[in-house]
XYZ file of C-alpha atoms in Angstrom:
333
model
C -122.662 101.801 25.529
C -121.513 105.468 25.359
C -120.436 106.978 22.069
C -116.979 108.118 21.570
C -117.043 111.549 20.631
C -116.821 112.626 16.872
C -113.198 113.888 15.813
C -114.266 117.139 13.753
C -110.846 118.084 12.923
C -107.344 117.683 13.916
C -103.909 118.654 12.702
C -100.439 120.707 13.998
C -101.005 123.917 15.730
C -98.450 126.254 17.780
C -99.704 126.348 21.171
C -98.580 128.944 23.752
C -97.292 127.184 27.130
C -99.452 127.703 30.314
C -96.972 129.323 32.643
C -94.171 130.436 30.450
C -94.192 132.355 26.942
C -92.944 129.248 24.990
C -94.706 128.182 21.781
C -94.318 124.559 20.638
C -96.056 122.463 18.124
C -98.828 120.158 19.417
C -101.105 117.598 17.405
C -104.574 119.239 18.132
C -107.944 117.223 17.933
C -111.256 118.897 18.037
C -114.062 116.911 19.198
C -117.430 117.156 19.783
C -117.039 118.234 23.558
C -113.542 119.323 23.652
C -110.042 120.244 22.157
C -107.264 117.429 23.069
C -103.628 118.394 22.269
C -100.797 115.811 22.173
C -97.215 116.286 21.929
C -96.994 114.237 18.640
C -99.580 112.961 16.348
C -98.363 109.163 17.424
C -99.042 109.625 20.849
C -101.806 107.681 22.716
C -102.404 109.856 25.556
C -103.159 113.764 25.413
C -100.989 116.266 27.136
C -103.933 118.131 27.912
C -107.347 118.533 27.220
C -109.753 121.660 27.342
C -113.878 121.249 27.496
C -116.021 123.269 25.121
C -119.035 123.328 27.407
C -119.152 127.118 28.525
C -116.111 128.140 26.475
C -115.968 130.776 24.363
C -113.523 131.690 21.522
C -111.886 135.124 20.245
C -110.295 135.669 17.119
C -108.267 137.216 15.780
C -106.211 137.531 18.989
C -104.013 140.296 19.208
C -102.551 139.419 22.238
C -99.110 138.504 20.936
C -98.213 141.189 17.966
C -95.258 139.157 16.775
C -97.452 136.058 16.130
C -99.785 136.197 13.348
C -103.122 134.241 12.977
C -103.592 133.466 16.678
C -106.977 132.410 18.454
C -107.859 132.371 22.153
C -109.891 129.924 23.377
C -111.483 130.645 26.967
C -112.737 127.781 29.359
C -115.054 127.766 31.310
C -112.924 128.303 34.546
C -111.720 131.510 32.596
C -108.439 129.890 31.622
C -107.282 130.899 28.294
C -105.372 128.533 25.827
C -103.693 130.142 22.857
C -103.133 128.581 19.444
C -101.474 129.563 16.368
C -102.324 128.750 12.478
C -100.134 128.606 9.849
C -101.823 130.862 7.604
C -105.491 132.830 7.466
C -107.570 130.433 6.015
C -106.725 127.429 8.543
C -106.896 129.857 11.599
C -110.853 130.727 10.092
C -111.406 126.762 9.701
C -110.589 125.906 13.239
C -112.450 128.850 14.779
C -115.431 127.922 12.763
C -115.457 124.365 13.631
C -114.799 125.253 17.362
C -117.706 127.947 17.173
C -120.157 125.346 15.792
C -119.319 122.911 18.165
C -119.459 125.422 20.869
C -123.099 126.318 19.630
C -123.920 122.633 19.307
C -123.082 122.056 23.154
C -125.133 125.059 24.111
C -128.367 123.871 22.016
C -128.054 120.237 22.914
C -127.208 119.234 19.130
C -124.979 116.711 17.317
C -122.122 118.187 15.409
C -122.979 117.547 12.051
C -121.105 118.959 8.733
C -122.802 119.642 5.585
C -122.792 116.690 3.237
C -123.415 116.322 -0.491
C -123.590 112.485 -0.588
C -127.634 112.187 0.464
C -128.782 109.606 -1.322
C -125.875 109.164 -3.736
C -124.109 106.085 -3.287
C -120.689 105.042 -4.884
C -120.696 101.687 -6.484
C -118.731 99.125 -4.058
C -116.831 97.842 -7.390
C -114.746 100.861 -7.670
C -110.931 100.525 -6.796
C -109.240 103.731 -6.163
C -106.101 102.417 -6.728
C -106.860 101.056 -10.394
C -108.643 104.209 -11.129
C -105.478 106.223 -10.259
C -103.683 104.464 -12.870
C -106.343 104.330 -15.464
C -106.388 108.486 -14.840
C -102.450 108.385 -15.377
C -102.494 106.415 -18.604
C -100.559 108.327 -21.228
C -103.077 107.681 -24.150
C -106.557 107.252 -22.286
C -105.771 109.361 -18.994
C -106.400 112.789 -17.970
C -104.018 115.046 -19.973
C -101.366 116.846 -17.772
C -101.188 120.742 -18.809
C -99.574 124.156 -18.581
C -102.193 126.206 -16.832
C -101.987 130.069 -15.883
C -103.763 131.920 -13.401
C -103.016 134.813 -11.149
C -99.981 135.371 -12.804
C -98.369 132.015 -11.729
C -97.828 128.903 -14.077
C -98.931 125.436 -13.157
C -96.907 122.788 -15.053
C -98.148 119.112 -15.056
C -101.747 119.924 -13.744
C -105.302 119.618 -14.777
C -108.585 121.333 -13.794
C -111.406 119.655 -11.683
C -113.837 120.019 -14.481
C -111.264 117.538 -16.433
C -111.319 115.233 -13.849
C -115.032 115.181 -13.357
C -115.356 114.809 -17.519
C -112.759 112.109 -17.471
C -114.909 110.155 -15.046
C -118.021 110.699 -16.401
C -116.240 109.472 -20.226
C -114.546 106.700 -18.793
C -118.128 105.404 -17.249
C -116.380 105.064 -13.865
C -119.744 107.433 -12.462
C -122.940 107.866 -13.380
C -123.400 111.464 -12.955
C -121.045 114.528 -12.048
C -122.537 114.934 -8.352
C -121.305 110.980 -8.072
C -118.259 112.288 -9.691
C -117.301 114.873 -6.780
C -117.811 111.979 -4.439
C -115.245 109.761 -5.919
C -113.116 112.698 -6.963
C -113.195 113.609 -3.246
C -112.269 110.182 -2.112
C -109.228 110.238 -4.465
C -108.184 113.624 -2.962
C -108.418 112.425 0.693
C -106.432 109.307 -0.096
C -103.747 110.987 -1.522
C -103.883 109.805 -5.504
C -104.719 113.639 -6.319
C -102.923 116.805 -5.020
C -104.374 120.530 -4.759
C -102.669 123.263 -6.682
C -103.436 126.851 -6.191
C -105.715 128.484 -3.530
C -108.879 127.909 -4.886
C -108.016 124.030 -4.650
C -106.550 123.842 -1.558
C -108.932 126.052 0.360
C -111.900 123.313 -0.709
C -109.595 120.490 0.268
C -109.094 122.222 3.913
C -112.781 122.390 4.600
C -113.693 125.912 3.308
C -115.928 124.716 0.439
C -119.446 122.363 0.777
C -117.027 119.401 -1.209
C -113.330 118.823 -0.905
C -113.068 118.564 -4.555
C -114.427 121.243 -7.089
C -115.745 120.573 -10.554
C -114.593 124.070 -11.662
C -112.416 124.956 -14.610
C -110.226 127.448 -12.187
C -109.436 124.910 -9.665
C -106.281 123.082 -10.503
C -105.124 119.546 -9.501
C -102.365 116.957 -9.904
C -100.720 113.525 -9.587
C -98.438 113.210 -6.505
C -95.582 111.676 -8.811
C -96.253 113.858 -11.517
C -93.406 116.303 -11.490
C -95.705 119.444 -10.865
C -94.194 122.740 -10.056
C -95.473 126.209 -9.783
C -93.446 129.254 -11.241
C -94.828 132.406 -9.421
C -94.802 135.872 -11.137
C -92.608 134.918 -13.880
C -91.005 137.185 -16.448
C -88.902 135.963 -19.583
C -85.319 137.334 -17.279
C -86.296 134.397 -14.603
C -84.532 131.375 -14.593
C -86.449 128.826 -12.922
C -83.909 126.238 -11.398
C -85.472 122.801 -11.813
C -82.615 120.527 -9.825
C -84.256 117.394 -8.170
C -82.734 115.815 -5.171
C -84.401 113.024 -2.749
C -87.585 113.349 -4.763
C -90.065 115.833 -6.708
C -89.475 119.638 -6.273
C -92.563 120.971 -4.869
C -91.528 124.852 -4.328
C -88.411 126.355 -5.282
C -87.227 130.176 -4.695
C -84.474 132.338 -2.829
C -85.256 132.702 0.933
C -83.089 134.494 3.452
C -82.184 132.195 6.326
C -81.013 132.884 9.841
C -77.619 131.492 10.852
C -77.604 129.396 13.964
C -74.016 130.720 15.483
C -73.967 134.207 14.236
C -77.249 136.175 13.485
C -76.595 136.826 9.972
C -78.605 136.328 7.138
C -77.669 134.367 3.657
C -79.705 133.830 0.542
C -76.665 132.381 -1.036
C -74.816 128.868 -1.317
C -76.917 125.915 0.392
C -75.416 124.761 3.612
C -77.778 121.709 4.934
C -81.381 120.805 4.741
C -84.708 120.872 7.021
C -86.610 117.801 7.477
C -89.899 118.678 7.090
C -91.894 115.701 7.846
C -94.133 116.398 10.902
C -92.908 119.945 11.316
C -95.172 123.109 11.978
C -94.856 126.274 9.990
C -96.154 129.784 10.722
C -95.960 133.278 9.876
C -93.979 135.416 12.440
C -94.502 139.371 12.277
C -91.329 140.097 13.832
C -88.534 138.311 15.916
C -85.578 139.116 18.081
C -82.479 140.677 16.486
C -84.506 141.102 12.940
C -84.258 145.033 13.110
C -80.828 145.278 13.818
C -79.869 143.102 10.706
C -82.517 145.143 8.606
C -84.639 141.837 7.859
C -88.032 142.665 6.339
C -90.937 141.421 8.564
C -92.238 138.891 5.876
C -90.820 135.999 8.233
C -92.131 132.144 8.891
C -90.851 130.186 11.328
C -90.416 126.266 10.983
C -90.599 123.912 13.789
C -89.237 120.830 13.206
C -90.662 117.571 14.940
C -87.562 117.798 17.231
C -88.254 121.033 17.937
C -85.679 122.854 16.370
C -86.586 126.308 15.123
C -85.856 127.768 11.777
C -86.847 131.519 10.624
C -86.875 132.235 7.030
C -87.899 135.558 5.186
C -89.924 135.176 1.964
C -89.875 138.290 -0.877
C -93.417 139.132 -0.062
C -96.475 138.232 2.207
C -97.948 136.717 -0.696
C -94.931 134.482 -1.329
C -94.812 133.702 2.362
C -98.260 132.389 2.128
C -97.469 130.159 -0.863
C -94.454 128.571 1.154
C -96.191 128.047 4.007
C -99.033 126.257 2.241
C -96.675 124.005 0.478
C -94.357 123.067 3.333
C -97.577 122.149 5.473
C -98.199 119.823 2.569
C -95.187 118.222 2.782
C -95.362 118.019 6.252
C -98.516 116.153 6.390
C -97.821 113.760 3.193
C -94.163 113.617 3.116
C -94.515 114.097 -0.896
């Protein structure tokens, strides 16, 4: 019986149409021998597939000046396919895995990730749900703190090192290497969430382990009330209104109006449903210069393909918004 190709990476990317200059969100799956793309994550059959044998990849791709973080995959028949990631680290992760898959095909090898498991094996008696409740115990669990890093304040969170320390002290694991495996499992199952660039990069596959045993890698419980204050000062007023759940990130953005090309940063006029959406940075857009809009824009394409354009105050804040929205789109939390 022939073995099914391994799923190496999957997620939403924005893909350029083959005939017209249209960009649409697609659920993209990287296999050992090709890339499949679906209209929606739940679809059973792909809209298309690009074989990796004989393909080449180009990144960064500058063919589309207004779209950032684009990479180009050229198939063996010289057909170009363009994909746009949400931010730099995500694009680089896709490109790295695609390059490795192509290299494995050319060398007649199987794709294999680095693994920290080796001979370590988790006890079969561990129940992640029960462990999570113990970790959240107000008296004996992990203490939630207010931590500062890079001029940002992270509320209701804790360090990766404190997680491993707690697992060791509670006799849940036998050593710190085993703790990394257990914490990575908690992370992948959504019991822990990454906070900050260091832990998020690891969770997205840019480190040897998804979870980091480091004092500057921050994490939080998904229902803890976590929020981040960026570049705060004594004059800042942080609004903590909670509507329909936990506030993941908040701040002022400019939004393009639907009927008139006006940009507003004032009263709340509606909501954007983020579950299953795709978000990407955009360098420029039609009519933006006419209305004195700085090129710190990002685009949200909802599951029903409605496009929203918003402007952040700085490139760093734009990246923070993109990562926060992307996390909500994946988990719904």
